[in-house]
Tab-separated table of C-alpha atoms in Angstrom:
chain	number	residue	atom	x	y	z
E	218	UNK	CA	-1.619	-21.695	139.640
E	219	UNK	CA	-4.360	-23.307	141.526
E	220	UNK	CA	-3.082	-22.897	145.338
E	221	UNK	CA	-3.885	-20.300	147.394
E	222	UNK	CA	-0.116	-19.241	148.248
E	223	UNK	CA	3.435	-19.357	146.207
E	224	UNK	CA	6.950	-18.611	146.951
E	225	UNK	CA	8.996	-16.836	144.416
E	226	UNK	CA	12.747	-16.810	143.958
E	227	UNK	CA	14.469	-13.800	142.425
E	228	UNK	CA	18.283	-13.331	142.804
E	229	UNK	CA	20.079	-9.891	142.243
E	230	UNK	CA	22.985	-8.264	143.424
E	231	UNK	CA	23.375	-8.151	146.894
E	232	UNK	CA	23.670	-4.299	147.209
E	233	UNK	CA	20.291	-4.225	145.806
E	234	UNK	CA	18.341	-6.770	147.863
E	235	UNK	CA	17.140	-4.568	150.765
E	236	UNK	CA	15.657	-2.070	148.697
E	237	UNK	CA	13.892	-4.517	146.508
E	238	UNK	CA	12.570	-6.379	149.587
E	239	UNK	CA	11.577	-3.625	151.309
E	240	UNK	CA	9.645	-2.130	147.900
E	241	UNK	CA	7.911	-5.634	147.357
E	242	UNK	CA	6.418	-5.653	150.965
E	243	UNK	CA	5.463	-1.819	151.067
E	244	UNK	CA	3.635	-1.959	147.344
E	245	UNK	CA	1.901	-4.997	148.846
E	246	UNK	CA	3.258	-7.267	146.278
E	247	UNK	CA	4.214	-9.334	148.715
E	248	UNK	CA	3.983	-10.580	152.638
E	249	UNK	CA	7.131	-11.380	153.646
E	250	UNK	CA	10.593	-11.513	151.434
E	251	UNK	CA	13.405	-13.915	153.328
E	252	UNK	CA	17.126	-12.452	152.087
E	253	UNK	CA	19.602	-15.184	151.803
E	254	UNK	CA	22.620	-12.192	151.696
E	255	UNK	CA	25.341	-14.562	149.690
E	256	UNK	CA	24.479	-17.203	147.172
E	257	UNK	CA	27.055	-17.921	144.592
E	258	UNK	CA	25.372	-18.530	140.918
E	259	UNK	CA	27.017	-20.511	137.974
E	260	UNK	CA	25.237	-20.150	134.703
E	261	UNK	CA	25.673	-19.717	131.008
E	262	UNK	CA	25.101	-16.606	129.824
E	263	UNK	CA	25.545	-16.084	125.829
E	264	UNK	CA	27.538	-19.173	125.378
E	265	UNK	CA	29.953	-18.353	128.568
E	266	UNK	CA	29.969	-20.192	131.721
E	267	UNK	CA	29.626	-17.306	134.170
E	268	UNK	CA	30.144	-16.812	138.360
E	269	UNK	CA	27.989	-14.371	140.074
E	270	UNK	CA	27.798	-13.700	144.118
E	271	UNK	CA	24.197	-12.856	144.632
E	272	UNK	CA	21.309	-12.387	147.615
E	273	UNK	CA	18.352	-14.508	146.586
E	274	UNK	CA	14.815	-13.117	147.934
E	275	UNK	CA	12.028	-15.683	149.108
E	276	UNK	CA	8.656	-14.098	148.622
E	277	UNK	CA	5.747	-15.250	149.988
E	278	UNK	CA	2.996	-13.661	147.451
E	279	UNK	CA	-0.556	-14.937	145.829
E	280	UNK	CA	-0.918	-16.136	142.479
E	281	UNK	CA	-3.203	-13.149	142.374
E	282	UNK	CA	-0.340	-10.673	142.868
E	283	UNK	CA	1.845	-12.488	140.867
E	284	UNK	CA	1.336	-11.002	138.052
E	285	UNK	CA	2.496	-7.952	139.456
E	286	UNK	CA	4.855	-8.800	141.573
E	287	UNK	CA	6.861	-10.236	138.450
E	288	UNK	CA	5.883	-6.874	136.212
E	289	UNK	CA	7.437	-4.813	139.523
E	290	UNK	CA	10.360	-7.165	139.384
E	291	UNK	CA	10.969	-6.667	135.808
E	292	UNK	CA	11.261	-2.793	135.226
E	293	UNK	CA	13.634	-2.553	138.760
E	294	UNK	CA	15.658	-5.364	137.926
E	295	UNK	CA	19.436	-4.508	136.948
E	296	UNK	CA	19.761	-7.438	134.925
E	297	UNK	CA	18.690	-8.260	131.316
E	298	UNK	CA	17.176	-11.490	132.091
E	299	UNK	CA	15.889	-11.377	135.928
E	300	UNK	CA	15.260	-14.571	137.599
E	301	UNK	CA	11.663	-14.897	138.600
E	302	UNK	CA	10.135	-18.203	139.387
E	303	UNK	CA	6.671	-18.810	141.066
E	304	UNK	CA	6.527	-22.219	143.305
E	305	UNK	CA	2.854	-22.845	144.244
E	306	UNK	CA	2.302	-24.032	147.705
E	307	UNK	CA	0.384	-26.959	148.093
E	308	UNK	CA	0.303	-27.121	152.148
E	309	UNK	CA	1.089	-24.955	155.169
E	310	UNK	CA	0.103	-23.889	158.698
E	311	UNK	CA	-3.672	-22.356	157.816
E	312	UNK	CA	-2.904	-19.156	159.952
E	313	UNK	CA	0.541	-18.065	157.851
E	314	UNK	CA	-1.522	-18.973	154.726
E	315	UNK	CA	-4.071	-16.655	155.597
E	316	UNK	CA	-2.187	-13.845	157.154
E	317	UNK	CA	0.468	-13.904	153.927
E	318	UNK	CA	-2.894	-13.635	151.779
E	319	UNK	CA	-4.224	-10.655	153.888
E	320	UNK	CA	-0.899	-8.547	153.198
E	321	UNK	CA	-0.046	-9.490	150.278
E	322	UNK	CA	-3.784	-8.147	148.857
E	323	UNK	CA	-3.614	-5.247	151.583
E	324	UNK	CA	-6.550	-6.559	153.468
E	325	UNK	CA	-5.968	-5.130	156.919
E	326	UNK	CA	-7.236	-8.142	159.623
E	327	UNK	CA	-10.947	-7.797	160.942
């Protein structure tokens, strides 16, 4: 991932999204994590067509802590096969960029 900044989308029970927001931004995984509270997901799962209500979480991370943001996100997870998808961003304000890359890598501002 060449960009400086990425968003990542993880959906998981909505009971749990709170919790795993609030863990992602305090371990410094991430800057920010945006909780849509009710998504509703239709997928196949082992040859079923399933129906989930969800929350998804928007993180605003680094590539650099992506790696363990997605490691994190993997050994909370409830489900077998956690969504986790990186989406590099290519543009933004220069200020957000730079503050979401100061707290995501626990720089504190100068």
């Amino acid at each position: 991932m060449n960009s400086e900044v990425c968003v990542v989308f993880v959906s998981l029970p909505r009971d749990e999204a709170r919790n795993m927001a609030k863990a992602l931004v305090e371990n410094r995984l991430a800057a920010c994590v945006n909780i849509l509270p009710k998504i509703e997901s239709f997928f196949m799962w082992e040859g079923e067509a399933q129906f989930d209500e969800e929350a998804l979480l928007i993180i605003k991370t680094t590539p650099a802590r992506f790696d363990a943001l997605k490691e994190f996100v993997e050994d909370v997870h409830p489900y077998e096969l956690p969504e986790i998808i990186a989406i590099p961003v290519t543009d933004g304000l220069s200020e957000y960029v730079d503050w979401v890359k100061r707290e995501s890598e626990g720089v504190s501002e100068k």
